[in-house]
Coordinates of C-alpha atoms in Angstrom, one line a residue:
M1 CA 43.2 36.1 -92.7
T2 CA 42.4 37.1 -88.8
D3 CA 41.8 34.6 -86.2
A4 CA 38.0 35.2 -86.5
A5 CA 37.8 34.8 -90.0
L6 CA 39.2 31.2 -90.5
P7 CA 37.0 28.6 -91.2
A8 CA 36.2 26.0 -88.4
P9 CA 36.5 22.3 -89.2
A10 CA 33.2 20.5 -89.8
A11 CA 32.3 18.5 -87.0
P12 CA 28.8 17.1 -85.8
R13 CA 26.4 19.8 -83.3
R14 CA 25.7 18.4 -80.0
S15 CA 22.2 19.1 -79.4
N16 CA 20.8 21.3 -76.7
A17 CA 19.4 18.2 -74.7
T18 CA 22.7 16.5 -74.9
L19 CA 24.5 19.5 -73.5
A20 CA 21.6 20.0 -71.3
A21 CA 22.0 16.0 -69.7
F22 CA 25.6 16.4 -69.8
A23 CA 25.2 19.3 -67.7
A24 CA 23.1 17.8 -65.3
S25 CA 25.8 16.0 -63.4
C26 CA 27.2 20.0 -62.9
L27 CA 24.8 20.5 -60.4
P28 CA 25.6 18.5 -57.6
Y29 CA 28.9 18.7 -58.4
A30 CA 29.0 22.8 -58.2
A31 CA 26.6 22.7 -55.2
L32 CA 28.9 20.3 -53.0
G33 CA 32.1 22.8 -54.4
L34 CA 31.0 26.0 -52.8
P35 CA 30.2 24.4 -49.2
V36 CA 33.5 22.4 -49.0
Y37 CA 35.5 26.0 -48.9
V38 CA 33.2 28.6 -47.9
T39 CA 30.6 27.0 -45.5
L40 CA 32.1 23.8 -43.6
P41 CA 34.9 26.0 -42.4
E42 CA 32.8 28.2 -40.3
F43 CA 30.7 25.3 -39.7
Y44 CA 33.7 23.3 -38.0
A45 CA 34.6 26.0 -36.5
S46 CA 31.5 28.0 -34.6
Y47 CA 29.4 24.9 -34.3
V48 CA 31.6 21.3 -34.0
G49 CA 33.9 23.2 -31.8
V50 CA 37.0 22.6 -34.0
D51 CA 40.2 25.6 -33.5
L52 CA 39.5 27.7 -36.1
A53 CA 43.7 27.9 -36.8
V54 CA 43.4 24.0 -37.4
V55 CA 40.2 24.6 -39.0
G56 CA 42.5 26.5 -41.7
I57 CA 45.8 24.3 -41.8
V58 CA 43.6 21.4 -42.5
F59 CA 41.3 22.7 -45.5
L60 CA 45.1 24.4 -46.8
A61 CA 47.0 21.4 -46.5
I62 CA 44.6 19.1 -48.3
R63 CA 44.2 21.6 -51.4
M64 CA 47.9 21.7 -51.4
A65 CA 48.1 17.9 -51.6
D66 CA 45.6 17.8 -54.4
I67 CA 47.9 19.7 -56.6
V68 CA 50.0 16.7 -56.1
I69 CA 47.6 14.4 -56.2
D70 CA 45.4 15.5 -59.3
P71 CA 48.0 14.6 -61.9
A72 CA 48.4 11.2 -60.4
L73 CA 44.7 10.7 -60.7
G74 CA 44.6 11.8 -63.8
M75 CA 47.1 9.4 -65.3
V76 CA 44.9 6.9 -63.9
I77 CA 41.7 7.8 -65.4
D78 CA 43.9 8.3 -69.2
R79 CA 45.1 4.8 -69.1
T80 CA 41.8 3.7 -68.3
N81 CA 39.6 1.6 -70.7
S82 CA 36.0 -0.5 -70.1
R83 CA 33.2 -1.4 -72.0
F84 CA 31.3 1.3 -69.3
G85 CA 33.1 4.3 -70.8
R86 CA 36.7 5.8 -69.3
Y87 CA 34.7 8.9 -67.6
R88 CA 31.6 7.7 -66.8
L89 CA 33.3 4.2 -65.4
W90 CA 34.9 6.9 -62.8
M91 CA 32.1 8.9 -62.0
G92 CA 30.0 6.0 -61.3
L93 CA 32.7 4.8 -58.7
A94 CA 33.3 7.9 -57.1
A95 CA 29.3 9.0 -56.6
P96 CA 29.0 6.6 -53.4
V97 CA 32.1 7.6 -51.9
L98 CA 31.2 11.4 -52.2
M99 CA 27.7 10.7 -51.0
L100 CA 29.4 8.7 -47.7
A101 CA 31.8 11.6 -47.2
V102 CA 29.0 14.4 -47.6
G103 CA 26.9 12.7 -44.9
M104 CA 30.2 12.6 -42.5
L105 CA 31.1 15.9 -43.1
F106 CA 27.9 17.8 -43.2
M107 CA 25.9 16.1 -40.6
A108 CA 28.7 15.9 -37.7
R109 CA 27.7 16.5 -34.1
P110 CA 29.4 18.9 -31.9
G111 CA 32.9 17.4 -30.0
A112 CA 33.4 15.4 -33.8
G113 CA 37.2 16.7 -33.7
A114 CA 39.9 17.5 -35.9
A115 CA 40.4 13.9 -36.8
H116 CA 37.0 13.1 -38.0
L117 CA 37.5 16.4 -40.3
T118 CA 40.6 15.3 -41.6
L119 CA 39.7 11.7 -42.6
W120 CA 36.6 12.4 -44.5
L121 CA 37.4 15.7 -46.1
V122 CA 40.2 13.6 -47.8
V123 CA 38.0 11.4 -48.8
L124 CA 35.6 13.8 -50.0
S125 CA 38.5 15.1 -51.7
L126 CA 40.0 12.2 -53.8
G127 CA 36.2 11.7 -54.7
F128 CA 35.5 15.3 -55.9
S129 CA 38.9 15.5 -58.0
V130 CA 38.0 11.9 -59.7
S131 CA 34.7 12.9 -60.3
L132 CA 35.6 16.3 -61.7
L133 CA 38.2 15.4 -64.0
S134 CA 36.1 12.8 -65.3
Q135 CA 33.5 15.2 -66.4
V136 CA 35.4 18.0 -67.7
S137 CA 37.4 15.8 -70.0
W138 CA 34.4 14.0 -71.1
A139 CA 32.9 17.4 -71.8
S140 CA 36.0 18.0 -74.4
A141 CA 35.7 14.4 -75.9
L142 CA 32.2 15.0 -76.6
S143 CA 33.4 17.8 -79.5
S144 CA 36.8 17.8 -81.5
D145 CA 35.5 21.5 -83.3
Y146 CA 36.8 24.2 -81.9
N147 CA 33.9 26.8 -81.8
Q148 CA 31.4 23.9 -80.1
R149 CA 33.7 23.2 -77.3
S150 CA 33.1 26.6 -76.3
R151 CA 29.5 26.1 -76.5
I152 CA 29.9 23.0 -74.3
Y153 CA 31.9 24.5 -71.6
G154 CA 29.3 27.3 -71.8
W155 CA 26.6 24.9 -71.0
W156 CA 28.8 23.2 -68.5
Q157 CA 29.8 26.5 -66.8
T158 CA 26.3 27.6 -66.5
A159 CA 24.9 24.6 -65.2
N160 CA 27.9 25.0 -62.3
I161 CA 26.3 28.4 -61.5
V162 CA 22.8 27.1 -61.2
G163 CA 24.2 24.5 -58.7
V164 CA 25.8 27.2 -56.9
L165 CA 22.5 29.3 -56.6
A166 CA 20.6 26.1 -55.7
V167 CA 22.7 25.5 -53.0
L168 CA 23.1 29.2 -51.8
M169 CA 19.0 28.9 -51.4
V170 CA 19.2 25.8 -49.1
P171 CA 20.0 27.9 -45.8
V172 CA 17.6 30.7 -47.2
I173 CA 15.0 28.4 -47.1
V174 CA 15.5 26.3 -44.4
Q175 CA 15.8 29.4 -41.8
N176 CA 13.1 31.3 -43.4
M177 CA 10.3 28.4 -43.2
G178 CA 11.3 27.8 -39.8
W179 CA 12.8 24.4 -40.4
G180 CA 16.2 24.6 -38.0
D181 CA 18.8 27.1 -37.1
Y182 CA 22.5 27.6 -39.3
A183 CA 23.7 24.0 -38.1
R184 CA 20.7 22.6 -39.8
A185 CA 20.7 24.4 -42.6
V186 CA 24.1 22.9 -43.3
Q187 CA 22.3 19.2 -42.9
W188 CA 20.4 20.6 -45.5
Q189 CA 22.5 21.7 -48.0
G190 CA 24.1 17.7 -47.1
W191 CA 20.9 16.2 -48.1
F192 CA 20.5 18.2 -51.0
I193 CA 24.1 17.2 -52.4
I194 CA 23.1 13.5 -51.6
I195 CA 20.2 13.3 -53.4
A196 CA 20.9 15.1 -56.3
L197 CA 23.9 13.4 -57.0
P198 CA 22.8 10.1 -58.0
I199 CA 19.7 11.4 -60.2
A200 CA 21.8 13.7 -61.8
L201 CA 24.2 11.2 -62.6
A202 CA 21.3 8.9 -64.3
V203 CA 20.3 11.7 -66.2
T204 CA 23.9 12.3 -67.6
F205 CA 24.8 8.6 -67.9
A206 CA 21.6 8.1 -70.0
F207 CA 21.8 10.7 -72.4
T208 CA 25.1 11.7 -73.0
P209 CA 27.0 9.6 -75.3
E210 CA 30.7 8.8 -74.6
P211 CA 32.8 8.9 -77.8
P212 CA 35.6 6.4 -77.7
P213 CA 39.4 7.7 -76.0
G214 CA 42.5 8.1 -78.3
P215 CA 45.0 6.2 -77.7
A216 CA 46.1 5.7 -73.8
A217 CA 49.4 6.7 -72.9
E218 CA 52.5 4.0 -72.2
A219 CA 53.5 3.6 -68.1
E220 CA 55.6 6.1 -67.5
S221 CA 57.1 7.8 -64.1
R222 CA 55.2 9.5 -61.7
F223 CA 56.7 13.0 -62.8
A224 CA 57.3 12.1 -66.4
Y225 CA 54.2 14.9 -67.0
L226 CA 56.6 17.3 -65.9
A227 CA 58.1 17.7 -69.6
L228 CA 54.1 18.8 -70.8
F229 CA 55.5 22.2 -68.8
R230 CA 58.0 22.6 -71.6
K231 CA 55.2 23.4 -74.2
P232 CA 55.0 27.1 -74.7
V233 CA 50.7 26.7 -75.1
I234 CA 50.5 25.1 -71.9
Q235 CA 52.5 27.7 -70.3
R236 CA 50.6 30.2 -71.5
L237 CA 47.2 28.7 -70.5
L238 CA 48.3 27.7 -66.6
G239 CA 49.9 31.2 -66.4
A240 CA 46.6 32.8 -67.4
D241 CA 44.9 30.4 -65.2
L242 CA 47.2 30.8 -62.0
A243 CA 46.5 34.5 -62.6
L244 CA 43.0 34.4 -62.8
G245 CA 42.9 31.8 -59.7
V246 CA 44.3 33.9 -57.5
A247 CA 42.2 37.1 -58.5
R248 CA 38.8 35.3 -58.3
G249 CA 40.2 33.7 -55.3
V250 CA 41.1 37.2 -53.4
V251 CA 37.6 38.5 -54.4
G252 CA 35.9 35.5 -53.0
A253 CA 37.9 35.6 -50.0
L254 CA 37.4 39.3 -49.1
F255 CA 33.9 40.0 -50.5
F256 CA 32.3 39.9 -46.9
Y257 CA 35.3 41.5 -45.6
F258 CA 35.1 44.8 -47.9
F259 CA 31.3 45.2 -48.2
E260 CA 30.8 45.2 -44.3
A261 CA 34.0 46.7 -43.1
A262 CA 34.7 49.2 -45.8
R263 CA 31.1 49.8 -47.3
G264 CA 29.3 49.2 -44.1
F265 CA 26.7 46.5 -45.2
E266 CA 24.7 44.3 -43.0
R267 CA 25.6 40.7 -43.3
A268 CA 21.9 39.8 -44.9
E269 CA 22.8 42.5 -47.3
T270 CA 26.3 41.4 -48.3
S271 CA 24.7 38.0 -48.9
I272 CA 22.3 39.5 -51.7
L273 CA 25.0 40.8 -53.3
L274 CA 27.0 37.8 -53.2
L275 CA 24.0 36.2 -55.0
V276 CA 23.4 38.9 -57.2
Y277 CA 27.4 38.6 -58.2
F278 CA 26.5 34.2 -59.1
V279 CA 23.1 35.2 -60.7
F280 CA 24.8 37.7 -63.5
G281 CA 28.0 34.9 -63.9
L282 CA 24.7 33.1 -65.0
F283 CA 23.6 35.4 -67.2
G284 CA 27.5 36.3 -68.4
A285 CA 28.2 32.5 -69.5
P286 CA 26.8 32.4 -72.6
A287 CA 27.8 35.9 -73.4
W288 CA 31.4 34.7 -73.6
S289 CA 30.4 31.5 -75.1
W290 CA 29.4 33.6 -78.0
L291 CA 32.0 35.9 -77.9
A292 CA 34.3 33.2 -78.0
V293 CA 33.0 31.6 -81.1
R294 CA 33.1 35.2 -82.7
L295 CA 36.5 36.1 -82.0
G296 CA 38.4 32.9 -80.8
K297 CA 39.0 32.0 -77.2
H298 CA 42.0 33.3 -76.3
T299 CA 40.9 36.8 -77.9
A300 CA 37.7 36.3 -75.9
L301 CA 39.2 35.7 -72.3
I302 CA 41.7 38.5 -72.9
W303 CA 38.7 40.8 -73.5
A304 CA 36.9 39.2 -70.3
C305 CA 40.3 40.1 -67.6
V306 CA 40.0 43.4 -68.7
Y307 CA 36.8 44.1 -68.2
F308 CA 36.7 42.0 -65.2
A309 CA 39.7 44.0 -63.9
V310 CA 37.8 47.7 -64.9
T311 CA 34.5 46.7 -63.3
L312 CA 36.1 45.5 -59.8
M313 CA 38.0 48.7 -59.6
L314 CA 34.9 50.9 -60.6
A315 CA 32.9 48.9 -58.4
A316 CA 35.3 49.4 -54.9
F317 CA 36.6 53.4 -55.5
L318 CA 34.3 55.0 -57.6
A319 CA 30.5 53.3 -56.9
P320 CA 31.3 54.8 -52.9
M321 CA 31.7 58.3 -54.0
L322 CA 28.9 57.9 -56.7
V323 CA 26.3 57.1 -53.1
G324 CA 25.3 61.0 -52.5
P325 CA 24.5 61.7 -56.2
T326 CA 22.7 58.4 -56.8
E327 CA 20.5 59.0 -53.7
A328 CA 19.6 62.8 -54.7
A329 CA 18.7 61.5 -57.7
L330 CA 16.0 58.8 -56.1
E331 CA 14.7 61.1 -53.7
G332 CA 14.2 63.5 -56.8
L333 CA 12.6 60.7 -59.0
T334 CA 10.5 59.4 -55.9
G335 CA 9.9 62.5 -54.0
A336 CA 11.0 60.4 -50.6
P337 CA 14.3 59.6 -48.8
A338 CA 16.4 56.6 -50.7
P339 CA 17.5 54.5 -47.7
Y340 CA 18.6 51.6 -49.9
A341 CA 20.4 53.6 -52.6
D342 CA 23.8 52.3 -51.7
L343 CA 22.7 48.8 -51.6
L344 CA 21.2 49.4 -55.1
L345 CA 24.2 50.7 -56.2
A346 CA 26.5 48.4 -54.8
G347 CA 23.9 45.9 -56.3
A348 CA 24.5 47.4 -60.0
M349 CA 28.3 47.1 -60.1
V350 CA 28.1 43.7 -58.4
A351 CA 26.2 42.3 -61.4
L352 CA 28.7 44.6 -63.9
V353 CA 31.4 42.5 -62.0
G354 CA 29.7 39.3 -61.9
L355 CA 29.2 39.2 -65.7
A356 CA 33.0 38.3 -65.8
F357 CA 32.7 35.5 -63.4
A358 CA 32.3 32.4 -65.7
S359 CA 34.6 33.4 -68.3
G360 CA 37.8 31.8 -67.1
D361 CA 36.7 28.6 -65.8
L362 CA 34.4 27.7 -69.3
L363 CA 37.3 29.4 -71.9
L364 CA 40.1 27.6 -70.3
R365 CA 38.9 24.5 -70.1
A366 CA 37.8 25.1 -73.6
M367 CA 40.9 25.9 -74.8
M368 CA 42.9 22.7 -72.8
A369 CA 40.2 20.8 -74.8
D370 CA 42.3 22.0 -77.8
V371 CA 45.8 21.7 -76.3
G372 CA 44.9 17.8 -75.5
D373 CA 44.5 17.7 -79.8
Q374 CA 47.9 19.4 -79.9
V375 CA 49.6 17.0 -76.8
R376 CA 48.1 14.2 -79.0
L377 CA 49.3 14.9 -82.0
E378 CA 52.8 15.2 -80.5
D379 CA 53.3 12.9 -78.2
G380 CA 50.6 10.0 -80.1
A381 CA 48.8 9.5 -76.8
D382 CA 45.4 10.8 -75.2
R383 CA 46.5 12.9 -72.3
T384 CA 43.4 14.6 -71.7
G385 CA 42.8 13.6 -67.9
L386 CA 46.3 14.9 -67.2
L387 CA 45.8 18.0 -68.7
F388 CA 42.6 19.0 -67.1
S389 CA 44.1 17.5 -64.0
I390 CA 47.1 20.0 -64.0
L391 CA 44.6 22.9 -65.0
T392 CA 42.6 21.9 -62.1
A393 CA 45.8 22.2 -59.6
T394 CA 46.7 25.1 -60.8
S395 CA 43.1 26.9 -60.2
K396 CA 43.7 25.2 -56.6
L397 CA 47.4 26.6 -56.1
G398 CA 45.8 30.2 -57.2
Y399 CA 42.6 30.1 -54.9
A400 CA 45.1 28.6 -52.0
V401 CA 47.7 31.7 -52.3
S402 CA 45.0 34.0 -52.5
V403 CA 44.6 32.7 -48.5
L404 CA 47.8 35.0 -47.8
T405 CA 45.9 38.0 -48.2
F406 CA 44.7 37.5 -44.7
T407 CA 47.9 37.4 -43.6
G408 CA 48.7 41.1 -46.2
L409 CA 45.7 42.5 -44.4
Q410 CA 47.1 41.6 -40.3
F411 CA 50.1 43.3 -41.5
A412 CA 48.0 46.5 -42.4
G413 CA 46.4 46.7 -39.1
F414 CA 43.1 45.2 -40.1
D415 CA 41.1 43.8 -37.5
P416 CA 38.1 41.5 -38.7
G417 CA 36.5 41.7 -35.0
L418 CA 36.2 46.0 -35.6
G419 CA 34.6 46.2 -38.9
G420 CA 34.3 49.1 -39.6
D421 CA 35.1 50.7 -36.6
N422 CA 39.0 49.8 -38.2
S423 CA 41.7 52.7 -38.8
G424 CA 41.4 54.6 -42.3
P425 CA 44.8 53.4 -43.7
A426 CA 43.4 49.4 -43.0
L427 CA 40.5 50.2 -44.6
M428 CA 41.8 51.7 -48.1
W429 CA 44.3 48.5 -47.8
L430 CA 41.5 46.0 -47.6
Q431 CA 40.0 47.9 -50.2
I432 CA 43.5 47.6 -52.3
M433 CA 44.1 44.4 -51.7
F434 CA 39.8 43.3 -52.8
A435 CA 40.3 45.0 -56.1
G436 CA 43.5 46.0 -56.7
L437 CA 45.4 42.8 -56.5
P438 CA 43.2 40.9 -58.7
A439 CA 43.0 43.7 -61.0
L440 CA 47.0 43.2 -61.3
C441 CA 46.4 39.6 -61.5
L442 CA 43.8 39.8 -64.3
L443 CA 46.3 42.3 -66.2
L444 CA 48.7 39.7 -66.0
A445 CA 46.2 36.8 -67.1
A446 CA 45.2 38.7 -69.9
L447 CA 49.6 39.4 -70.9
A448 CA 50.2 35.8 -70.8
L449 CA 47.4 35.1 -73.4
R450 CA 48.9 38.2 -75.6
R451 CA 50.5 35.5 -78.5
Y452 CA 48.6 32.4 -77.5
P453 CA 49.8 29.9 -80.3
L454 CA 46.7 28.0 -80.4
D455 CA 44.0 29.7 -82.6
R456 CA 41.5 28.8 -84.6
G457 CA 43.5 28.4 -87.5
R458 CA 46.3 26.4 -85.8
H459 CA 43.8 24.2 -84.3
A460 CA 42.0 23.5 -87.8
E461 CA 45.8 22.3 -89.0
I462 CA 46.0 20.1 -85.8
H463 CA 42.3 18.8 -86.2
A464 CA 43.2 17.7 -89.6
A465 CA 46.2 16.3 -88.9
L466 CA 45.1 13.9 -86.3
E467 CA 42.2 12.4 -88.8
A468 CA 44.9 12.0 -91.7
R469 CA 46.7 9.8 -89.1
D470 CA 43.7 8.4 -87.8
G471 CA 42.6 7.2 -91.1
A472 CA 46.0 6.1 -92.1
S473 CA 45.8 3.8 -89.6
A474 CA 42.3 2.3 -89.6

């Protein structure tokens, strides 16, 4: 019997209203996550006046520190038990910390300095890590059913993309309405997050149940979690997550360079393409969730990785060759020149690539929720927060590694200031790094999942064993 044909264990189905209430908290978290690593570095370098190299070092150092700190935070969350709930408590405690840090970072004036950036970025990073770890762990506790988890994290990822789109629209609205310049738009992004966070959390806390946690792990050394890495299921899952993190990090880091230097688009046009990328990621989220129910999560993610790699290569290497025929075809249909044929074609290709954007986050987290059940069965303790902290750390490591592509481009002779005037070999290396390197990482992720041991059938066995053990101890 194939994995897709095995019956899933029966479990109560969470209503769409419950999942929508839970997903409300994703909006401010996602709206915060993007500007921190996309908007703030440029804001502090160009407006506040912190040296660009110092900005880069500060952001990279804090992200690397998160890799060590996040597992410690996950263990603290796992050992928490209060009448307010485990995850609701930590998200509530972190909210005012986040609001203060956002205010200090996004409202900074020229001359604030590197010390100001470092201090408040550390505070924000701690608050954000606690919030995100609690949220994704709460999602795994909403259902123990294999298929329901794909649906839950589908809602989670969809809301994340909505939050990203919302915060991307803030500068567009502010500047087009004449409410302020670039610096003012960044401040409005900060106010959007500060206002949205308590409202969204109030909705989540009021209408989302938090099931009682499993048995807490006993006190152990800070590095005892390293034993988890010996489990084959975790090795494969984290290997795929690392490769996906590098792939998506490279695409994000080089997106503007590729479309402006290699394809000749203006910044406004490239911003439209980035918006298209996220919008179609929103459309793709429910599709990957649906496919995971039909084929199994790891099989769906293998298909997503292959699809992502193929469409990315087509967008980078095939689409430029189709510009001439596309212009001719449009001119034949309309009887007039088609000056935007290149942009339309690029938009279509970016849309195809964007459909795979949500697949990694939602499926890997749904899979880690299943791993949490296996660890609970084998270790006798609920380590959900710790497991998700390790997954988060791996993703951050992947994105941190992707920064090294800038060094590679420098060795290849690429000069960001020259744009399309760079040499032919330099532009070719830009294309290779933008598409070829991520495609290789995506195929490695698919290979890591090829013999993934925790399929639907194995999870059904684990679920049955947990129910039997819990019933015997009741």
